[in-house]
Coordinates of C-alpha atoms in Angstrom, one line a residue:
X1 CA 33.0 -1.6 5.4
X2 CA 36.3 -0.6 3.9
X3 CA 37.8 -4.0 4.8
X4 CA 35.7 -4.9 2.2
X5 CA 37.6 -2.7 -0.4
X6 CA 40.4 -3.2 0.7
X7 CA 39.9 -6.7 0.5
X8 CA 38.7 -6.5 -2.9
X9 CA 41.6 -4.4 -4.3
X10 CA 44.1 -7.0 -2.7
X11 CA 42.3 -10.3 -4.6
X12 CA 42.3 -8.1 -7.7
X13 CA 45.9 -7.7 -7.6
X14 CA 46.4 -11.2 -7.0
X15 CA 43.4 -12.6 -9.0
X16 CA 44.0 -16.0 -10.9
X17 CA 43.8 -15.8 -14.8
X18 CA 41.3 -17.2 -16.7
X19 CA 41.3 -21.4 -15.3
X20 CA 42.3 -24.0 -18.2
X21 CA 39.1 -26.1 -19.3
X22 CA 39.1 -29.0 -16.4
X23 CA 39.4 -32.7 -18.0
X24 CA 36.5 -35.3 -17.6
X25 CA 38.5 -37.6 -15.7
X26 CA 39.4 -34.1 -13.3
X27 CA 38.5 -34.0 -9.5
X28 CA 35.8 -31.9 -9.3
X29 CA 36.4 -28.3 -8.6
X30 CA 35.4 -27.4 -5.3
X31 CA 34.0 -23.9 -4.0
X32 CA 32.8 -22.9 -0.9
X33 CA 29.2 -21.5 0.3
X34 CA 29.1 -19.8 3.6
X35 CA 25.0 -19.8 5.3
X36 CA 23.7 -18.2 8.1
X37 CA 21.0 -20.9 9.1
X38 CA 21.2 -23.2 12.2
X39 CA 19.4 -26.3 13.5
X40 CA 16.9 -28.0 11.2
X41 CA 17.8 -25.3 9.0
X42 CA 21.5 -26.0 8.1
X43 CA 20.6 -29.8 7.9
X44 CA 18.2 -29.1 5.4
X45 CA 20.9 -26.9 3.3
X46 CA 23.7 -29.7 3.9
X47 CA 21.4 -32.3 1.9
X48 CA 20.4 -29.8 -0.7
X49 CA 24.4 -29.3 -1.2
X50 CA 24.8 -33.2 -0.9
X51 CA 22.0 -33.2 -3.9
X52 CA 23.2 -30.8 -5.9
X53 CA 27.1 -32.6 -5.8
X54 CA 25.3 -36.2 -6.5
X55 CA 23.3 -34.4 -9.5
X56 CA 26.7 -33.7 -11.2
X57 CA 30.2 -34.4 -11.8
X58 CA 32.1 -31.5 -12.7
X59 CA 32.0 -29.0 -9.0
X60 CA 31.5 -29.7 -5.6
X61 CA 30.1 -27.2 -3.1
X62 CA 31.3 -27.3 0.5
X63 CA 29.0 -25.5 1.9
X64 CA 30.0 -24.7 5.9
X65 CA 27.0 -22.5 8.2
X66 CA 28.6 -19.6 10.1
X67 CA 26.0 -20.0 12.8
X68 CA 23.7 -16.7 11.9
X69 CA 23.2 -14.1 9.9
X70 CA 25.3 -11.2 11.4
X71 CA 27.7 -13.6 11.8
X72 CA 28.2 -14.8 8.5
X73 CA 28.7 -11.0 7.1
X74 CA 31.1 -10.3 10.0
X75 CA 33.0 -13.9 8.9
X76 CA 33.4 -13.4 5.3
X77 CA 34.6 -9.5 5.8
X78 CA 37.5 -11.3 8.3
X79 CA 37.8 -13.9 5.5
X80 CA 38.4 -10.9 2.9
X81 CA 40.9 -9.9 4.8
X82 CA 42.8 -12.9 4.9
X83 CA 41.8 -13.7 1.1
X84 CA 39.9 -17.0 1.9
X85 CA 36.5 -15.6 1.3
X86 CA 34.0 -18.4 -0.1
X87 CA 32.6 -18.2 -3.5
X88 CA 29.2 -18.1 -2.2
X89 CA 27.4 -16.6 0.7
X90 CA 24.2 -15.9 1.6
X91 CA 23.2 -12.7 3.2
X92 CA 20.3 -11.4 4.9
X93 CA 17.9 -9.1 3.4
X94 CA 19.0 -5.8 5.1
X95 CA 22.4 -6.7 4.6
X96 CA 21.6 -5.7 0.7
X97 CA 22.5 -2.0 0.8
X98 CA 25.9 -3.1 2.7
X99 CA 26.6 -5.8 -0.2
X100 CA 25.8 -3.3 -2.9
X101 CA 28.1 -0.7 -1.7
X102 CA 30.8 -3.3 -0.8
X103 CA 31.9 -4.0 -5.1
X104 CA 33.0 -7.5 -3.2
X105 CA 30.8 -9.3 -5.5
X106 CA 30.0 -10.5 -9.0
X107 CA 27.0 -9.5 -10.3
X108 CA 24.7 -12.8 -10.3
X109 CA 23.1 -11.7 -13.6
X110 CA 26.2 -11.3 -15.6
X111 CA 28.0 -14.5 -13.8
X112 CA 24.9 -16.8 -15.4
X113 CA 24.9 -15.0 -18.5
X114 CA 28.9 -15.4 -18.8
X115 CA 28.6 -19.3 -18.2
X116 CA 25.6 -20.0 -20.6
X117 CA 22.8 -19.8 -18.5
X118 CA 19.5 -18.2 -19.7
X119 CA 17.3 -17.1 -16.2
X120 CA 14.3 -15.8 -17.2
X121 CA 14.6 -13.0 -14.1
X122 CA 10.6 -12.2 -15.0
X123 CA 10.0 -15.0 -13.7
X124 CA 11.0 -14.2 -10.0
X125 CA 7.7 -12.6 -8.4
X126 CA 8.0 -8.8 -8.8
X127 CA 7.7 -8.0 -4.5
X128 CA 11.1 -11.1 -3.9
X129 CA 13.3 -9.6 -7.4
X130 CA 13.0 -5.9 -6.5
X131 CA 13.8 -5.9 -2.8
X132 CA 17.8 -7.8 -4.0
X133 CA 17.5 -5.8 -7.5
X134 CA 19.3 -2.4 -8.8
X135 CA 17.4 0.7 -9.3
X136 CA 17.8 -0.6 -13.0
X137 CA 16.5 -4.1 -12.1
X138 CA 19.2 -5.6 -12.8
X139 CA 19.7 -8.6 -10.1
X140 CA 22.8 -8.9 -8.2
X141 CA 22.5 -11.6 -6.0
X142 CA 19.9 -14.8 -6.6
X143 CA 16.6 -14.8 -4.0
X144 CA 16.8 -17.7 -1.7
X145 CA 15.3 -18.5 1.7
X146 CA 12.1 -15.8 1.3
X147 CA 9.1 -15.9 3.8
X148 CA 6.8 -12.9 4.3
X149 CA 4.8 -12.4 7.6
X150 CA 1.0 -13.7 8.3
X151 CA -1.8 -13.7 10.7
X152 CA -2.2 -17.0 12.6
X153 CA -5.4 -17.4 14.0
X154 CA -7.4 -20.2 16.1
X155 CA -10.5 -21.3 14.6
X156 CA -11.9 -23.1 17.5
X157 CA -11.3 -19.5 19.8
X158 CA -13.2 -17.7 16.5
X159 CA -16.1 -19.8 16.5
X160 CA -16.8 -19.3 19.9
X161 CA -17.1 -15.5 19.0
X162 CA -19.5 -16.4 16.1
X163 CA -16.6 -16.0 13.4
X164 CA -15.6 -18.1 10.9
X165 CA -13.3 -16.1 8.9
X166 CA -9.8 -14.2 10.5
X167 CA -10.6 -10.5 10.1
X168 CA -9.6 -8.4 7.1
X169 CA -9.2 -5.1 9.0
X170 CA -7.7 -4.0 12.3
X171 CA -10.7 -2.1 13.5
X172 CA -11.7 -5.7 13.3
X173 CA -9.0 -7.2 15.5
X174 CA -10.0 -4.8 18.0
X175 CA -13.6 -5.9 18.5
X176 CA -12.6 -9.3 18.0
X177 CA -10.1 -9.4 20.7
X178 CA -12.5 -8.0 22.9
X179 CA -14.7 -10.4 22.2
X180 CA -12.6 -13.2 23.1
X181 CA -11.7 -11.6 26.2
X182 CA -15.1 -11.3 27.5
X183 CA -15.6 -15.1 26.2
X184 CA -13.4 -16.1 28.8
X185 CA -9.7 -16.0 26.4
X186 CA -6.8 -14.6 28.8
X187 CA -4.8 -14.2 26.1
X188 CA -6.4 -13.3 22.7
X189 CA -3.2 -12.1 20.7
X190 CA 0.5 -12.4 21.4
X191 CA 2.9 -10.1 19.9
X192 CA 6.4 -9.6 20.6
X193 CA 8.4 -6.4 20.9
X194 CA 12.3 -7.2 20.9
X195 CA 14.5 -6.3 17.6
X196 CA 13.4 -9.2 15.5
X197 CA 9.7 -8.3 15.9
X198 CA 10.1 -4.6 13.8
X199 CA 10.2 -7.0 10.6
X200 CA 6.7 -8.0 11.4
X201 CA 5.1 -4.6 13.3
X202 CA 6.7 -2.0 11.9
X203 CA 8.5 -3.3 8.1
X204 CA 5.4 -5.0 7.1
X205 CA 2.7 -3.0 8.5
X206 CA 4.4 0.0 6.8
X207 CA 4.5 -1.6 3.4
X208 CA 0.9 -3.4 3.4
X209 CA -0.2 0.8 3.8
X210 CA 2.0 2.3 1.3
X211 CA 3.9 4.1 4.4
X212 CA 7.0 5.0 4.2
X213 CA 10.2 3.9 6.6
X214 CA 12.1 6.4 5.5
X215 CA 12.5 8.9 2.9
X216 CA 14.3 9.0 -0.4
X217 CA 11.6 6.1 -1.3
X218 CA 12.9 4.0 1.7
X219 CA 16.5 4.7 1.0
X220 CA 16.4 3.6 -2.8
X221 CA 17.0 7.0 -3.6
X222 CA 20.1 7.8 -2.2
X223 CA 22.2 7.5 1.2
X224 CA 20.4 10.6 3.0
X225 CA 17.6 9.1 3.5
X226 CA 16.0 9.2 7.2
X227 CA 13.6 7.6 8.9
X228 CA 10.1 9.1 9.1
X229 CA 7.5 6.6 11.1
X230 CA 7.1 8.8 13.7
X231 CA 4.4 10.5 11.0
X232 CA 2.8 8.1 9.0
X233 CA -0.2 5.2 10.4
X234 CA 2.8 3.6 11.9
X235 CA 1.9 5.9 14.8
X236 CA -1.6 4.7 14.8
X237 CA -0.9 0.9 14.7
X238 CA 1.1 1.3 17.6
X239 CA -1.3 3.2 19.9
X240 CA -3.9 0.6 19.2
X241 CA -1.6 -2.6 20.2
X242 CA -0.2 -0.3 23.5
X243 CA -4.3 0.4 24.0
X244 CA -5.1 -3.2 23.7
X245 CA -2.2 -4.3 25.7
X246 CA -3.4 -2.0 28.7
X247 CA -6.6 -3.7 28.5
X248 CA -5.4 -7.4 28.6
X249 CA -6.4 -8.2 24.7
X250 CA -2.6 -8.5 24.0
X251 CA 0.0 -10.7 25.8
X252 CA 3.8 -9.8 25.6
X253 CA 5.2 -13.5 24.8
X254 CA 9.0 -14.1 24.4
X255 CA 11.4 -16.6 25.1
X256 CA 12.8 -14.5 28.0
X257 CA 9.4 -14.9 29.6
X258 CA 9.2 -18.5 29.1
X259 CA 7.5 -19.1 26.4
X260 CA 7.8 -17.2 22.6
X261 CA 4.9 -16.3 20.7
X262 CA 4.6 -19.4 18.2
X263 CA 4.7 -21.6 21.2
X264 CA 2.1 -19.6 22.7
X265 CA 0.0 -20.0 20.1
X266 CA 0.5 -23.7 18.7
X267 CA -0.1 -24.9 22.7
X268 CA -3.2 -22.7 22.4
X269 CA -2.2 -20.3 24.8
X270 CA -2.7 -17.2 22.6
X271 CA -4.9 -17.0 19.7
X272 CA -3.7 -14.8 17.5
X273 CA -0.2 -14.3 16.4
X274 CA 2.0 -12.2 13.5
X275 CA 4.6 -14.2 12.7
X276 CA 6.6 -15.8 9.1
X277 CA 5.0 -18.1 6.9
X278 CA 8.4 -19.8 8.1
X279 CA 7.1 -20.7 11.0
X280 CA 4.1 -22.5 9.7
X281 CA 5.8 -25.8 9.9
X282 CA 6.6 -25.3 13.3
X283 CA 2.9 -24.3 13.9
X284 CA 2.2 -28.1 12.6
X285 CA 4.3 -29.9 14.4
X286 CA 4.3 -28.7 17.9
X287 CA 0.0 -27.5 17.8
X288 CA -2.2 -28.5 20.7
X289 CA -3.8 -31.8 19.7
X290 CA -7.2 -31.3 18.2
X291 CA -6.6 -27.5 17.6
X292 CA -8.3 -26.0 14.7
X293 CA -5.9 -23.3 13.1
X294 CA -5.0 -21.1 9.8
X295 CA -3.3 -18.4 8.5
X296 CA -4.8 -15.5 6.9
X297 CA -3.2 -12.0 5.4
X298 CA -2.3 -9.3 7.5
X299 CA -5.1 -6.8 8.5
X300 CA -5.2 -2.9 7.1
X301 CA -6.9 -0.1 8.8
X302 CA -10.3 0.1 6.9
X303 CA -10.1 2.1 3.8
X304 CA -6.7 1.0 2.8
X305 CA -5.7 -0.5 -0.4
X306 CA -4.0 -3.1 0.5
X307 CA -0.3 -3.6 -1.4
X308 CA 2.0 -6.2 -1.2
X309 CA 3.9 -7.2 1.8
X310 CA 7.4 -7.7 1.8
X311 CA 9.9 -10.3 1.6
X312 CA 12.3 -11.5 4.6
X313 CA 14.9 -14.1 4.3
X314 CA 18.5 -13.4 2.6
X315 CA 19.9 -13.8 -0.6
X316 CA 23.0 -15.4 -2.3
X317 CA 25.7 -13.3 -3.6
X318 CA 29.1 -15.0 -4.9
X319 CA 32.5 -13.1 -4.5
X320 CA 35.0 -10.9 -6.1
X321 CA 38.5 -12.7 -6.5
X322 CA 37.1 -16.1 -7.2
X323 CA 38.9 -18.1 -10.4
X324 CA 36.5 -19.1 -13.7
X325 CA 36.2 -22.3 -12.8
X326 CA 34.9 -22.0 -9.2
X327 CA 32.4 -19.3 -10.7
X328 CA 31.6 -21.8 -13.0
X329 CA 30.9 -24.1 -10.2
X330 CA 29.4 -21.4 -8.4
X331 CA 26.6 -20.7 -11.7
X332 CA 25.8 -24.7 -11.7
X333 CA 24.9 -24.3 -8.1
X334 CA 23.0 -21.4 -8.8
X335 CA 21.3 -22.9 -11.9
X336 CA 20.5 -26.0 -9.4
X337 CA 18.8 -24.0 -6.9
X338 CA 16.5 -22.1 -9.2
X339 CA 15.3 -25.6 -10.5
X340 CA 11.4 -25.6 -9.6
X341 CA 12.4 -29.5 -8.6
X342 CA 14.3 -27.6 -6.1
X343 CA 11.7 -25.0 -4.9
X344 CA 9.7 -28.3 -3.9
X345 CA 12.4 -30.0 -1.7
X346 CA 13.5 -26.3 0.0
X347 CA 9.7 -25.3 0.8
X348 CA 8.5 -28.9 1.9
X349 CA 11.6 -29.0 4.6
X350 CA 11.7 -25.4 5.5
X351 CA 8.3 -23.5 5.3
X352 CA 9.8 -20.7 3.0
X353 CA 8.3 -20.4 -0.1
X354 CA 9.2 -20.7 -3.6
X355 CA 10.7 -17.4 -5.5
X356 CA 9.8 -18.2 -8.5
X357 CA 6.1 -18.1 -10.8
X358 CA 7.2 -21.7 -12.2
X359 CA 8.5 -22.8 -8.9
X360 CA 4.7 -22.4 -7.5
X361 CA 3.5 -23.4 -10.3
X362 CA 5.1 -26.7 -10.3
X363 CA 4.5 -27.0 -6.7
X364 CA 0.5 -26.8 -7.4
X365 CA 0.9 -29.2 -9.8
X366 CA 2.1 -31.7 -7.4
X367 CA -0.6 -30.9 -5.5
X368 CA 2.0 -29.2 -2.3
X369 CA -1.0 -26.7 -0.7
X370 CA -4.0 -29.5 -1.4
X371 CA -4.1 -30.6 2.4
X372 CA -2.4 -30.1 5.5
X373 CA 0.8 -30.1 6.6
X374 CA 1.5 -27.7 4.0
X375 CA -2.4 -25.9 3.0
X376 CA -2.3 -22.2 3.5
X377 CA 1.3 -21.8 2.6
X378 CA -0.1 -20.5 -0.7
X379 CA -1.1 -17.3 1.4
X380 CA 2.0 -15.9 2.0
X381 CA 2.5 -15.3 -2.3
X382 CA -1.3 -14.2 -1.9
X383 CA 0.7 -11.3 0.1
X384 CA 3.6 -11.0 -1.8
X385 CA 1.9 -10.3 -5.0
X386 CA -1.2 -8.3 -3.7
X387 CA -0.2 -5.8 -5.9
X388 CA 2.4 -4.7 -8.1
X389 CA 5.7 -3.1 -5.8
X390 CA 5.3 0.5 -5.5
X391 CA 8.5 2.6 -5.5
X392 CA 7.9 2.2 -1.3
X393 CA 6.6 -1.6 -1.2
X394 CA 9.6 -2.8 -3.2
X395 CA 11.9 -3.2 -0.1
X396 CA 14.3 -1.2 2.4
X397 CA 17.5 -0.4 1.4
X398 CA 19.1 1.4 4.3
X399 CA 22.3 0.6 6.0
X400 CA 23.3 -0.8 9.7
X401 CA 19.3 -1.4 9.6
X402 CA 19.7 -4.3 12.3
X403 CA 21.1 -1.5 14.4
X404 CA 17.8 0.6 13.3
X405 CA 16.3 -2.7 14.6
X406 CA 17.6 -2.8 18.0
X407 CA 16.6 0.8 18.3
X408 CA 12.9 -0.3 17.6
X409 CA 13.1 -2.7 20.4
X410 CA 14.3 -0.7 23.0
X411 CA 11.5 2.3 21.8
X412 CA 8.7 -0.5 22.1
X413 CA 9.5 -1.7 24.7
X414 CA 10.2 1.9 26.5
X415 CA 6.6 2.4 25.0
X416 CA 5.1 -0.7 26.9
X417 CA 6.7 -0.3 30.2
X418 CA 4.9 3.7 30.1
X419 CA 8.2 5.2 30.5
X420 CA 7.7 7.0 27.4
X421 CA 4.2 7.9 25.1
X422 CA 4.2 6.5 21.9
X423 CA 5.0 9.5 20.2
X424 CA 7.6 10.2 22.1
X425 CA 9.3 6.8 21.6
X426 CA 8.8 6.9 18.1
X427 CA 10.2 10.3 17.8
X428 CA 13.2 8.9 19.8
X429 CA 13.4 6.0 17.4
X430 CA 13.5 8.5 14.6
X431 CA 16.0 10.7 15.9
X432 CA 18.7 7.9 17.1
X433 CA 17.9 5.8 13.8
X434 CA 19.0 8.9 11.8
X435 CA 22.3 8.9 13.8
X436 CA 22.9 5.5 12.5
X437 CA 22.0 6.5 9.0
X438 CA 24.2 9.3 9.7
X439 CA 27.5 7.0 10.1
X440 CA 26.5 5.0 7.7
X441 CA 26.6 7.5 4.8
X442 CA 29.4 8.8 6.0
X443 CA 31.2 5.6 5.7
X444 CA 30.4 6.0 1.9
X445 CA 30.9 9.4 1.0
X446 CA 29.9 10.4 -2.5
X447 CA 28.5 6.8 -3.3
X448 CA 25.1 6.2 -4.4
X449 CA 23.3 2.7 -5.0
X450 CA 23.1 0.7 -7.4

């Protein structure tokens, strides 16, 4: 990431002075935010911008997608170079450790501080703050799109098993899975196994259990931290899923094979799913007609105490090289988007949920998770706060993780396709996710986080 630097030191050099106070009668200072959402997504982001712009006079946010989340890093490290960078962009959780070693930004605390803004940062919920926060707490970059992974489960494929609740363990899951099996269920559970799906099977299982990723508190501690899952219940979880798999309880459901896992389970395919509270809207829209359905926590291994699950999504972070009056822009935006009023119209078009204790608040108060489409949305903060972050449930802050990612997928699937045993895949995963740490730190030499 030295393009970063280098692009940093080159703005610095040329950096504007301090702007003159624009006049009332003015055209409104314009600054750019760079997204990584697509589809029904960026739509929903375009009008938010369009609301914030009506809501004032003063700045006006032009606010562009780059298409995806990888590629809106790579684009605003090519804009660096050219010194067009936005003011604003948003950047996916993983991404963090990257940003925070980068000094391209602005610290988001100080910027609303500087421009008169009071943000109450207690009132983020502690398990969304800490994972985009310093070792000190201090928070760099403002939580935005946030979801955190749930059990969807069919009510209708329960009863017939004589259940009326999703189960709280996965000892549990097992005999239930069986059980719809033998009741005549081809596919009980769907689960996927490519990149994407390590958020869900091995990120979130890892923190529910207090079980490490990696060492050095999940890298928080310092740059040298490596991966360890090849030795904690990580190794557990997935011989069970490669057991049930070999006995038909679990379906491998992707796009690839014609049909992903949330379509799977809204058509009533599969009956069980892990997936993002994200995709509860989806769920809703697209379910079988008739289909009874919910969304309960994720299960533990008996004996567990459960702790809270982590947050997915992406941040916003604004800039180094920027002038004062398009970070003053950039803290009205800001200051917009962490209006509770806000939180409403983001989680009623989106399915993330709100960041914020006041934000939820606000939205029980309008009565948001009273009735369907939107009851049970309230489960996925349930998760988040099941217990205060430990120093291992706060987050993962370890660089090139999506490459750490890929490697997952090709282990698990490696795993499924009995080329390897799940210890050895794991302990393959380990080894070539180490590698990547490897470069990674040496990319930094001598630098620690935040």
């Amino acid at each position: 990431m030295t393009i970063f630097k280098r692009g940093l030191a080159a703005l610095a050099a040329g950096a504007l002075g301090s702007a003159l106070a624009v006049p009332a009668f003015a055209e409104p200072v314009k600054f750019d935010f760079w997204f990584g959402l697509s589809g029904d997504l960026a739509r929903v982001v375009d009008t938010m911008c369009k609301n914030f712009n009506e809501s004032q006079k003063d700045y006006e946010v032009v606010c562009t997608s780059q298409g995806n989340y990888d590629a809106t890093l790579q684009n605003t490290i090519a804009a660096f170079r050219a010194g067009k960078q936005p003011t604003v962009v948003q950047v996916y959780d993983v991404g963090t450790a990257t940003m925070m070693l980068s000094g391209a930004y602005k610290p988001a605390d100080k910027l609303m501080e500087e421009n008169g803004y009071k943000i109450d940062y207690a009132d983020y919920f502690p398990g969304i703050a800490r994972y985009y926060a310093t070792s000190k707490g201090e928070m760099l970059s403002f939580p935005f799109n946030s979801s955190t992974a749930l059990m969807y489960w069919n009510k209708d494929a329960f009863a017939k098993i004589g259940k009326t609740e999703a189960p709280k363990t996965w000892e549990d899951v097992g005999a239930d899975l069986q059980a719809m099996k033998d009741a005549g269920y081809e596919c009980p559970m769907a689960i996927n196994i490519s990149a994407n799906e390590s958020w869900q099977l091995m990120e979130q299982f890892s923190a529910i259990h207090n079980q490490p990723i990696a060492t050095k508190n999940n890298g928080y501690d310092g740059l040298d931290a490596r991966l360890e899952v090849n030795k904690t219940k990580f190794v557990q979880y997935v011989t069970d899923l490669k057991k049930w798999y070999d006995s038909g309880l679990i379906k491998i459901k992707s796009k690839d094979l014609g049909q992903d896992m949330v379509q799977a389970f809204a058509s009533g395919t599969c009956q069980v799913i892990l997936t993002s509270v994200g995709d509860h809207g989806t769920v809703g829209r697209t379910q079988k007609e008739g289909m009874n359905w919910d969304v309960a926590e994720l299960p533990v291994y008996a004996g567990t105490e459960r702790k809270n699950s982590l947050v997915g999504g992406a941040s916003l972070w604004v800039l180094s090289g920027k002038s004062d009056a398009e970070y003053k822009g950039a803290a009205a935006f800001l200051n917009f988007i962490h209006d509770p009023k806000t939180a409403l119209f983001w989680s009623t078009n989106t399915g993330y949920i709100p960041v914020t204790k006041s934000g939820f608040d606000y939205m029980k108060g309008q009565g948001f998770y009273d009735k369907a489409p939107y009851k049970g949305r309230e489960v996925a903060i349930a998760s988040l706060t099941a217990s205060e972050p430990t120093e291992i449930t706060r987050g993962i802050r370890l660089g090139n993780f999506t490459q750490i990612r890929a490697e997952f997928g090709t282990q698990m699937q490696a795993i499924f396709a009995n080329k390897v045993s799940v210890q050895e895949g794991l302990d393959t995963l380990v080894k070539n996710g180490d590698a990547i740490l490897d470069r990674f730190q040496q990319t930094y030499p001598g630098k620690t986080l935040p």
